[in-house]
C-alpha cells in the first residue's frame, strides 16, 4: 500500500520501516505547494499532518485512495463531505497527546496566575525586578471557578488537573448525554451565559466547526464575570480575537492564554498581536501566547505518527475502521478496503 503524507514534519524513517516493506511512504514536505496530481492518484491512503493547512488537492483527484487521515485530533482542515461523497472514510488520531494539551492549558493558567513568566522576565531583564508584585494576575487559585467548554478527552483531563489545584470545576457541553455530570463528577451548566457569569477561568476544549467558530466573541465576553481569564488550547477561530483584544484592553477580562490563533503563525498586523509584541503595558503579564505547541512532546509526536499509520494499516489490511469522523457524510458504503 502507498501512503502519501502531506504537510509533514521531519519524516521518521525508523518508525515507517516497522510497518513492513509493503507499506510505502511518499513524503510531501513542502507546504507552499500541493503534491502533484500523479502522486495523489497513486496513493492508497493520504495523511494530512497539519492542523491548519488542508491537503491542497481535492478528494476527487485521489482515484485509488481508500482512507484519509488527519494526523492529529482536530479535523477542521479535512473535507469531510468531499471524501464522504466518494465513500472514503476520514479518520483522526484522537488520543496521542490528550495529557500534553491539558497540561498546557494549566501551564498557561499557572504562568499567568502564579506570575512565573513575568517574574522570570523581571528578574532577568531589570535590576529592580526582584519584586513579588511584578505579575498583575497573581491570585489564589483555590476556590476559583474553572469552566470547561467541551468536556471531551482534553476538557476532562484539564478539569481533573484544575480540581487537583482545588478549583471548583463546572462544564458546558450540550452534546454529552444526561448523566455525564455524574460520571465526570463535575457540575454541569446548561446555559453558556451562566457559565460566563460564574467562571473565573474559561478553558476552551471544543472542536472548531460552524457552531463554535467565533463562539467566544463580543456577546459572550460582555457577560463575563469581572476578572475572567480565557485559556484557548483548542482552535484559534473559536475565539474572536478582535473582541478578546478589546475586552483585555478595556479590562473587561483580566487575561488570556492562547496556544492557538485565528491566523497562524501569529499575524503581526493584528492589533492585539502588535500590542503584545510591542509590550504595551496593558498586555504585560496579562496575555500569554504559545505557538500551537500544546500538542507537542517528543512522545506525543511519535505516537501521533505511529497511530495515524496504524489507522490506515488496520483498515487496508484487516478492514477494521478506527476513529472515523465523517460517517454522516458517507453517501455510500465505504469502498472496499
Ligand atoms: P473531543 O471530541 O474528545 O471533545 C470535544 C468536546 O467538545 C465533546 O465532548 C463535544 O461534545 C464538545 N462540544 C462540541 N461542540 C460543542 C459546543 N458547541 N459547546 C460545548 N461543547 C461542545 O476532543 P478532544 O480530544 O478533547 O480535543 C478538543 C480539541 O482540542 C480538538 O477539536 C482540537 O481542535 C484541539 N486540539 C488542540 C491541540 C493543540 O495543540 N493546541 C492538540 C489537540 C487537540
Short mmCIF file of C-alpha atoms and ligand atoms in Angstrom, two decimals:
data_model
loop_
_atom_site.label_atom_id
_atom_site.label_comp_id
_atom_site.label_asym_id
_atom_site.label_seq_id
_atom_site.Cartn_x
_atom_site.Cartn_y
_atom_site.Cartn_z
CA UNK A 1 0.00 0.00 0.00
CA UNK A 2 1.15 3.52 -0.78
CA UNK A 3 0.64 6.28 1.79
CA UNK A 4 1.00 9.92 0.78
CA UNK A 5 1.91 12.13 3.76
CA UNK A 6 1.35 15.84 3.18
CA UNK A 7 2.38 18.84 5.28
CA UNK A 8 4.71 16.55 7.23
CA UNK A 9 7.19 17.20 9.98
CA UNK A 10 10.60 15.56 9.63
CA UNK A 11 9.89 12.03 8.41
CA UNK A 12 10.63 9.28 10.92
CA UNK A 13 12.08 6.57 8.72
CA UNK A 14 12.68 4.04 11.50
CA UNK A 15 9.05 4.32 12.57
CA UNK A 16 7.87 3.82 8.98
CA UNK A 17 10.04 0.74 8.47
CA UNK A 18 8.37 -1.01 11.41
CA UNK A 19 5.22 -1.39 9.27
CA UNK A 20 6.99 -3.71 6.82
CA UNK A 21 8.15 -3.44 3.22
CA UNK A 22 4.65 -3.49 1.71
CA UNK A 23 3.85 -0.10 3.28
CA UNK A 24 5.46 2.51 1.05
CA UNK A 25 5.59 6.16 2.09
CA UNK A 26 5.51 9.12 -0.27
CA UNK A 27 6.50 12.17 1.76
CA UNK A 28 5.46 15.65 0.65
CA UNK A 29 7.04 18.18 2.97
CA UNK A 30 6.70 21.49 1.15
CA UNK A 31 3.53 23.22 2.41
CA UNK A 32 3.92 26.04 -0.13
CA UNK A 33 2.70 23.85 -2.99
CA UNK A 34 0.36 20.85 -3.13
CA UNK A 35 1.54 17.38 -4.13
CA UNK A 36 1.36 16.63 -7.87
CA UNK A 37 -1.81 15.01 -9.22
CA UNK A 38 0.21 11.92 -10.22
CA UNK A 39 1.25 11.37 -6.60
CA UNK A 40 -2.32 11.88 -5.41
CA UNK A 41 -3.65 9.39 -8.00
CA UNK A 42 -1.13 6.76 -6.92
CA UNK A 43 -1.98 6.94 -3.18
CA UNK A 44 -3.99 4.22 -1.43
CA UNK A 45 -4.19 6.44 1.64
CA UNK A 46 -3.41 10.04 2.49
CA UNK A 47 -2.32 11.59 5.79
CA UNK A 48 -2.61 15.31 6.43
CA UNK A 49 -0.17 16.18 9.21
CA UNK A 50 -1.11 19.85 9.50
CA UNK A 51 -3.65 21.16 11.98
CA UNK A 52 -4.09 24.35 9.98
CA UNK A 53 -3.44 23.56 6.30
CA UNK A 54 -5.72 21.48 4.07
CA UNK A 55 -4.33 18.69 1.89
CA UNK A 56 -4.26 21.12 -1.03
CA UNK A 57 -5.72 18.77 -3.64
CA UNK A 58 -9.41 17.88 -3.86
CA UNK A 59 -10.64 14.42 -2.88
CA UNK A 60 -11.75 13.81 -6.49
CA UNK A 61 -8.10 13.59 -7.60
CA UNK A 62 -7.34 10.71 -5.24
CA UNK A 63 -8.62 8.00 -7.55
CA UNK A 64 -7.32 4.95 -5.64
CA UNK A 65 -7.46 6.41 -2.15
CA UNK A 66 -9.47 4.35 0.36
CA UNK A 67 -8.86 6.32 3.54
CA UNK A 68 -7.84 9.86 4.54
CA UNK A 69 -6.34 10.51 7.96
CA UNK A 70 -5.73 13.71 9.93
CA UNK A 71 -2.57 13.09 11.91
CA UNK A 72 -3.94 14.84 14.98
CA UNK A 73 -7.20 15.46 16.85
CA UNK A 74 -8.84 18.44 15.13
CA UNK A 75 -10.12 17.66 11.63
CA UNK A 76 -11.40 21.08 10.62
CA UNK A 77 -8.88 21.10 7.73
CA UNK A 78 -10.35 17.93 6.22
CA UNK A 79 -13.08 17.96 3.56
CA UNK A 80 -15.40 15.55 5.38
CA UNK A 81 -18.20 15.86 2.83
CA UNK A 82 -15.92 15.62 -0.22
CA UNK A 83 -14.30 12.40 0.97
CA UNK A 84 -17.61 11.05 2.23
CA UNK A 85 -19.22 11.58 -1.18
CA UNK A 86 -16.55 9.27 -2.62
CA UNK A 87 -17.20 6.66 0.08
CA UNK A 88 -13.83 7.39 1.68
CA UNK A 89 -13.69 7.48 5.47
CA UNK A 90 -11.84 10.35 7.14
CA UNK A 91 -10.25 9.39 10.45
CA UNK A 92 -8.31 11.26 13.08
CA UNK A 93 -5.85 10.35 15.82
CA UNK A 94 -7.72 11.36 18.96
CA UNK A 95 -5.53 10.02 21.73
CA UNK A 96 -1.88 10.81 21.08
CA UNK A 97 -1.49 13.95 23.19
CA UNK A 98 -4.51 14.43 25.43
CA UNK A 99 -2.50 14.99 28.59
CA UNK A 100 0.01 17.28 26.87
CA UNK A 101 -2.78 19.67 25.83
CA UNK A 102 -4.43 19.57 29.25
CA UNK A 103 -1.07 20.19 30.92
CA UNK A 104 -0.51 23.10 28.56
CA UNK A 105 -3.86 24.70 29.40
CA UNK A 106 -2.96 24.58 33.08
CA UNK A 107 0.59 25.75 32.32
CA UNK A 108 -0.75 28.89 30.62
CA UNK A 109 -3.10 29.49 33.53
CA UNK A 110 -0.40 28.94 36.16
CA UNK A 111 2.11 31.12 34.31
CA UNK A 112 -0.44 33.95 34.46
CA UNK A 113 -1.80 33.42 37.96
CA UNK A 114 1.47 32.49 39.66
CA UNK A 115 3.28 35.08 37.55
CA UNK A 116 6.16 32.76 36.66
CA UNK A 117 6.70 34.25 33.22
CA UNK A 118 6.51 37.88 34.44
CA UNK A 119 8.85 37.17 37.36
CA UNK A 120 11.32 35.44 35.08
CA UNK A 121 11.43 38.42 32.72
CA UNK A 122 11.62 40.95 35.54
CA UNK A 123 14.43 39.19 37.41
CA UNK A 124 16.46 38.57 34.28
CA UNK A 125 15.95 41.85 32.46
CA UNK A 126 15.61 44.53 35.11
CA UNK A 127 17.84 45.49 38.02
CA UNK A 128 14.70 46.42 40.01
CA UNK A 129 12.96 43.17 39.10
CA UNK A 130 13.31 41.41 42.48
CA UNK A 131 9.67 42.11 43.32
CA UNK A 132 6.79 39.84 44.24
CA UNK A 133 4.31 42.33 42.74
CA UNK A 134 5.77 42.22 39.21
CA UNK A 135 2.93 39.98 37.95
CA UNK A 136 -0.54 41.55 37.65
CA UNK A 137 -2.69 38.40 37.63
CA UNK A 138 -1.39 36.57 40.67
CA UNK A 139 -4.33 35.22 42.62
CA UNK A 140 -5.29 32.32 44.87
CA UNK A 141 -6.45 29.51 42.64
CA UNK A 142 -8.08 27.52 45.42
CA UNK A 143 -11.82 28.18 45.23
CA UNK A 144 -11.75 29.75 41.76
CA UNK A 145 -14.34 28.51 39.29
CA UNK A 146 -12.71 26.73 36.34
CA UNK A 147 -15.19 26.40 33.49
CA UNK A 148 -14.58 23.84 30.77
CA UNK A 149 -16.12 24.47 27.36
CA UNK A 150 -16.34 20.99 25.83
CA UNK A 151 -15.85 18.17 28.32
CA UNK A 152 -14.30 15.67 25.90
CA UNK A 153 -10.98 13.90 26.29
CA UNK A 154 -8.87 17.04 26.75
CA UNK A 155 -11.54 19.02 28.61
CA UNK A 156 -11.91 16.21 31.13
CA UNK A 157 -8.14 15.92 31.60
CA UNK A 158 -7.96 19.69 32.14
CA UNK A 159 -10.87 19.51 34.59
CA UNK A 160 -9.10 16.83 36.64
CA UNK A 161 -5.97 18.97 36.80
CA UNK A 162 -7.93 22.07 37.80
CA UNK A 163 -9.70 20.09 40.53
CA UNK A 164 -6.31 18.97 41.83
CA UNK A 165 -5.50 22.66 42.29
CA UNK A 166 -8.63 22.93 44.47
CA UNK A 167 -10.63 24.82 41.88
CA UNK A 168 -14.36 24.36 41.50
CA UNK A 169 -14.94 22.80 38.08
CA UNK A 170 -18.07 23.45 36.02
CA UNK A 171 -18.63 22.49 32.41
CA UNK A 172 -20.76 23.31 29.38
CA UNK A 173 -21.18 20.63 26.74
CA UNK A 174 -24.63 20.30 25.11
CA UNK A 175 -23.59 17.12 23.29
CA UNK A 176 -22.92 14.95 26.30
CA UNK A 177 -25.83 12.75 27.39
CA UNK A 178 -27.72 13.33 30.59
CA UNK A 179 -25.78 11.88 33.46
CA UNK A 180 -22.38 12.86 32.06
CA UNK A 181 -22.03 15.14 35.06
CA UNK A 182 -22.41 12.15 37.38
CA UNK A 183 -19.77 10.17 35.53
CA UNK A 184 -17.40 13.13 35.45
CA UNK A 185 -18.12 14.31 38.98
CA UNK A 186 -18.33 17.98 37.95
CA UNK A 187 -21.24 20.39 37.86
CA UNK A 188 -22.92 20.71 34.52
CA UNK A 189 -24.20 24.15 33.49
CA UNK A 190 -26.79 24.10 30.73
CA UNK A 191 -26.66 27.77 29.71
CA UNK A 192 -23.44 29.23 28.41
CA UNK A 193 -24.44 32.68 29.73
CA UNK A 194 -24.46 31.20 33.22
CA UNK A 195 -21.01 29.76 32.60
CA UNK A 196 -19.75 33.24 31.71
CA UNK A 197 -21.37 34.78 34.75
CA UNK A 198 -19.75 32.24 37.10
CA UNK A 199 -16.36 31.45 35.55
CA UNK A 200 -13.10 32.87 36.88
CA UNK A 201 -11.30 30.83 34.24
CA UNK A 202 -12.75 29.69 30.91
CA UNK A 203 -10.80 26.85 29.31
CA UNK A 204 -11.83 26.07 25.73
CA UNK A 205 -11.75 22.45 24.51
CA UNK A 206 -14.40 22.21 21.78
CA UNK A 207 -13.75 21.28 18.16
CA UNK A 208 -13.78 24.04 15.55
CA UNK A 209 -16.92 23.82 13.43
CA UNK A 210 -19.67 26.10 12.13
CA UNK A 211 -21.24 26.26 15.56
CA UNK A 212 -18.11 27.05 17.55
CA UNK A 213 -16.43 29.46 15.12
CA UNK A 214 -16.43 32.87 16.82
CA UNK A 215 -18.38 31.43 19.76
CA UNK A 216 -16.32 33.34 22.33
CA UNK A 217 -16.98 36.78 20.89
CA UNK A 218 -18.37 40.19 21.82
CA UNK A 219 -21.68 38.85 23.17
CA UNK A 220 -20.24 36.18 25.46
CA UNK A 221 -17.33 38.31 26.65
CA UNK A 222 -19.80 41.06 27.59
CA UNK A 223 -21.37 38.56 30.02
CA UNK A 224 -18.07 37.58 31.64
CA UNK A 225 -17.62 37.78 35.37
CA UNK A 226 -15.07 40.52 36.15
CA UNK A 227 -11.56 39.07 36.36
CA UNK A 228 -12.10 36.29 33.81
CA UNK A 229 -9.06 34.58 32.33
CA UNK A 230 -9.62 32.89 28.95
CA UNK A 231 -7.45 29.91 28.05
CA UNK A 232 -7.66 28.56 24.50
CA UNK A 233 -5.78 25.42 23.52
CA UNK A 234 -8.45 24.22 21.06
CA UNK A 235 -8.59 26.19 17.80
CA UNK A 236 -7.95 29.90 17.20
CA UNK A 237 -11.14 30.81 15.32
CA UNK A 238 -13.32 29.72 18.27
CA UNK A 239 -12.31 33.00 19.90
CA UNK A 240 -12.97 36.30 18.13
CA UNK A 241 -9.53 37.84 18.53
CA UNK A 242 -10.78 41.40 17.93
CA UNK A 243 -13.35 41.01 20.69
CA UNK A 244 -10.84 39.39 23.03
CA UNK A 245 -8.30 42.17 22.40
CA UNK A 246 -10.88 44.83 23.13
CA UNK A 247 -12.03 43.02 26.29
CA UNK A 248 -8.44 42.81 27.51
CA UNK A 249 -7.64 46.41 26.68
CA UNK A 250 -10.72 47.73 28.45
CA UNK A 251 -10.09 45.31 31.37
CA UNK A 252 -13.46 43.65 30.70
CA UNK A 253 -11.49 40.45 31.18
CA UNK A 254 -8.30 40.07 33.21
CA UNK A 255 -6.16 37.89 31.00
CA UNK A 256 -5.78 35.35 28.26
CA UNK A 257 -3.51 32.42 27.50
CA UNK A 258 -3.69 31.39 23.85
CA UNK A 259 -1.94 28.46 22.22
CA UNK A 260 -3.93 28.86 19.03
CA UNK A 261 -4.84 31.88 16.93
CA UNK A 262 -7.26 32.50 14.04
CA UNK A 263 -4.21 33.04 11.83
CA UNK A 264 -1.07 31.00 12.44
CA UNK A 265 1.77 31.89 12.71
CA UNK A 266 0.65 34.97 14.66
CA UNK A 267 -0.45 37.82 12.40
CA UNK A 268 1.86 40.76 13.16
CA UNK A 269 -0.71 43.15 11.69
CA UNK A 270 -3.45 42.22 14.14
CA UNK A 271 -3.78 44.99 16.76
CA UNK A 272 -3.62 42.56 19.68
CA UNK A 273 -0.53 40.77 18.38
CA UNK A 274 1.07 44.13 17.62
CA UNK A 275 0.38 45.41 21.13
CA UNK A 276 1.73 42.17 22.62
CA UNK A 277 4.92 42.29 20.57
CA UNK A 278 5.44 45.97 21.39
CA UNK A 279 4.94 45.09 25.05
CA UNK A 280 2.20 47.65 25.55
CA UNK A 281 1.64 47.96 29.29
CA UNK A 282 -1.92 46.55 29.24
CA UNK A 283 -0.71 43.27 27.73
CA UNK A 284 2.19 42.71 30.14
CA UNK A 285 1.58 39.73 32.38
CA UNK A 286 -1.99 39.53 31.08
CA UNK A 287 -1.57 37.95 27.68
CA UNK A 288 0.46 34.84 27.06
CA UNK A 289 0.89 33.17 23.69
CA UNK A 290 2.42 29.89 22.64
CA UNK A 291 2.93 28.70 19.04
CA UNK A 292 0.25 25.97 18.74
CA UNK A 293 2.58 23.77 20.73
CA UNK A 294 0.15 22.34 23.30
CA UNK A 295 0.13 19.00 21.48
CA UNK A 296 3.86 18.68 21.47
CA UNK A 297 6.19 16.41 23.33
CA UNK A 298 8.61 14.03 21.63
CA UNK A 299 6.48 11.12 22.89
CA UNK A 300 3.28 12.68 21.53
CA UNK A 301 4.88 13.34 18.14
CA UNK A 302 5.93 9.71 17.85
CA UNK A 303 2.54 8.38 18.99
CA UNK A 304 0.75 10.69 16.59
CA UNK A 305 2.69 9.45 13.56
CA UNK A 306 2.53 5.78 14.52
CA UNK A 307 -1.18 5.85 15.34
CA UNK A 308 -2.05 7.60 12.05
CA UNK A 309 -0.35 4.79 10.14
CA UNK A 310 -1.97 2.14 12.36
CA UNK A 311 -5.40 3.54 11.44
CA UNK A 312 -4.60 3.08 7.75
CA UNK A 313 -2.97 -0.33 8.04
CA UNK A 314 -5.80 -1.63 10.21
CA UNK A 315 -8.34 -0.59 7.57
CA UNK A 316 -6.47 -1.56 4.43
CA UNK A 317 -5.11 -4.87 5.76
CA UNK A 318 -7.94 -6.04 8.02
CA UNK A 319 -10.95 -3.90 7.11
CA UNK A 320 -11.16 -2.57 10.66
CA UNK A 321 -12.06 1.12 10.67
CA UNK A 322 -10.99 3.27 13.65
CA UNK A 323 -11.75 6.90 14.56
CA UNK A 324 -13.98 7.68 11.56
CA UNK A 325 -15.18 11.30 11.78
CA UNK A 326 -17.22 11.66 8.57
CA UNK A 327 -19.74 8.83 8.93
CA UNK A 328 -22.69 11.19 8.41
CA UNK A 329 -21.21 12.35 5.09
CA UNK A 330 -20.76 8.89 3.62
CA UNK A 331 -23.14 8.96 0.68
CA UNK A 332 -22.42 5.32 0.02
CA UNK A 333 -20.90 2.42 1.87
CA UNK A 334 -17.15 2.66 2.39
CA UNK A 335 -15.24 1.48 -0.62
CA UNK A 336 -13.86 -1.98 -0.10
CA UNK A 337 -10.61 -1.81 1.78
P1 LIG B 1 -13.29 15.56 21.98
O1 LIG B 1 -14.03 15.30 20.72
O2 LIG B 1 -12.95 14.42 22.87
O3 LIG B 1 -14.06 16.65 22.86
C1 LIG B 1 -14.70 17.77 22.34
C2 LIG B 1 -15.92 18.03 23.20
O4 LIG B 1 -16.48 19.27 22.79
C3 LIG B 1 -17.01 16.97 23.07
O5 LIG B 1 -17.39 16.46 24.33
C4 LIG B 1 -18.15 17.70 22.42
O6 LIG B 1 -19.42 17.25 22.83
C5 LIG B 1 -17.90 19.12 22.87
N1 LIG B 1 -18.56 20.14 22.06
C6 LIG B 1 -18.78 20.12 20.73
N2 LIG B 1 -19.42 21.25 20.35
C7 LIG B 1 -19.59 21.97 21.48
C8 LIG B 1 -20.18 23.23 21.75
N3 LIG B 1 -20.76 23.95 20.77
N4 LIG B 1 -20.18 23.69 23.01
C9 LIG B 1 -19.62 22.96 24.01
N5 LIG B 1 -19.06 21.75 23.83
C10 LIG B 1 -19.03 21.27 22.57
O7 LIG B 1 -11.95 16.32 21.51
P2 LIG B 1 -10.61 16.50 22.35
O8 LIG B 1 -9.69 15.35 22.09
O9 LIG B 1 -10.93 16.83 23.74
O10 LIG B 1 -9.99 17.76 21.60
C11 LIG B 1 -10.62 19.02 21.68
C12 LIG B 1 -10.00 19.98 20.65
O11 LIG B 1 -8.67 20.29 21.04
C13 LIG B 1 -9.84 19.36 19.25
O12 LIG B 1 -11.01 19.51 18.48
C14 LIG B 1 -8.67 20.12 18.67
O13 LIG B 1 -9.13 21.13 17.80
C15 LIG B 1 -7.98 20.73 19.88
N6 LIG B 1 -6.59 20.30 19.97
C16 LIG B 1 -5.60 21.25 20.04
C17 LIG B 1 -4.29 20.88 20.13
C18 LIG B 1 -3.19 21.89 20.26
O14 LIG B 1 -2.02 21.56 20.01
N7 LIG B 1 -3.47 23.11 20.67
C19 LIG B 1 -3.88 19.46 20.08
C20 LIG B 1 -5.00 18.54 20.10
C21 LIG B 1 -6.31 18.96 20.02
#
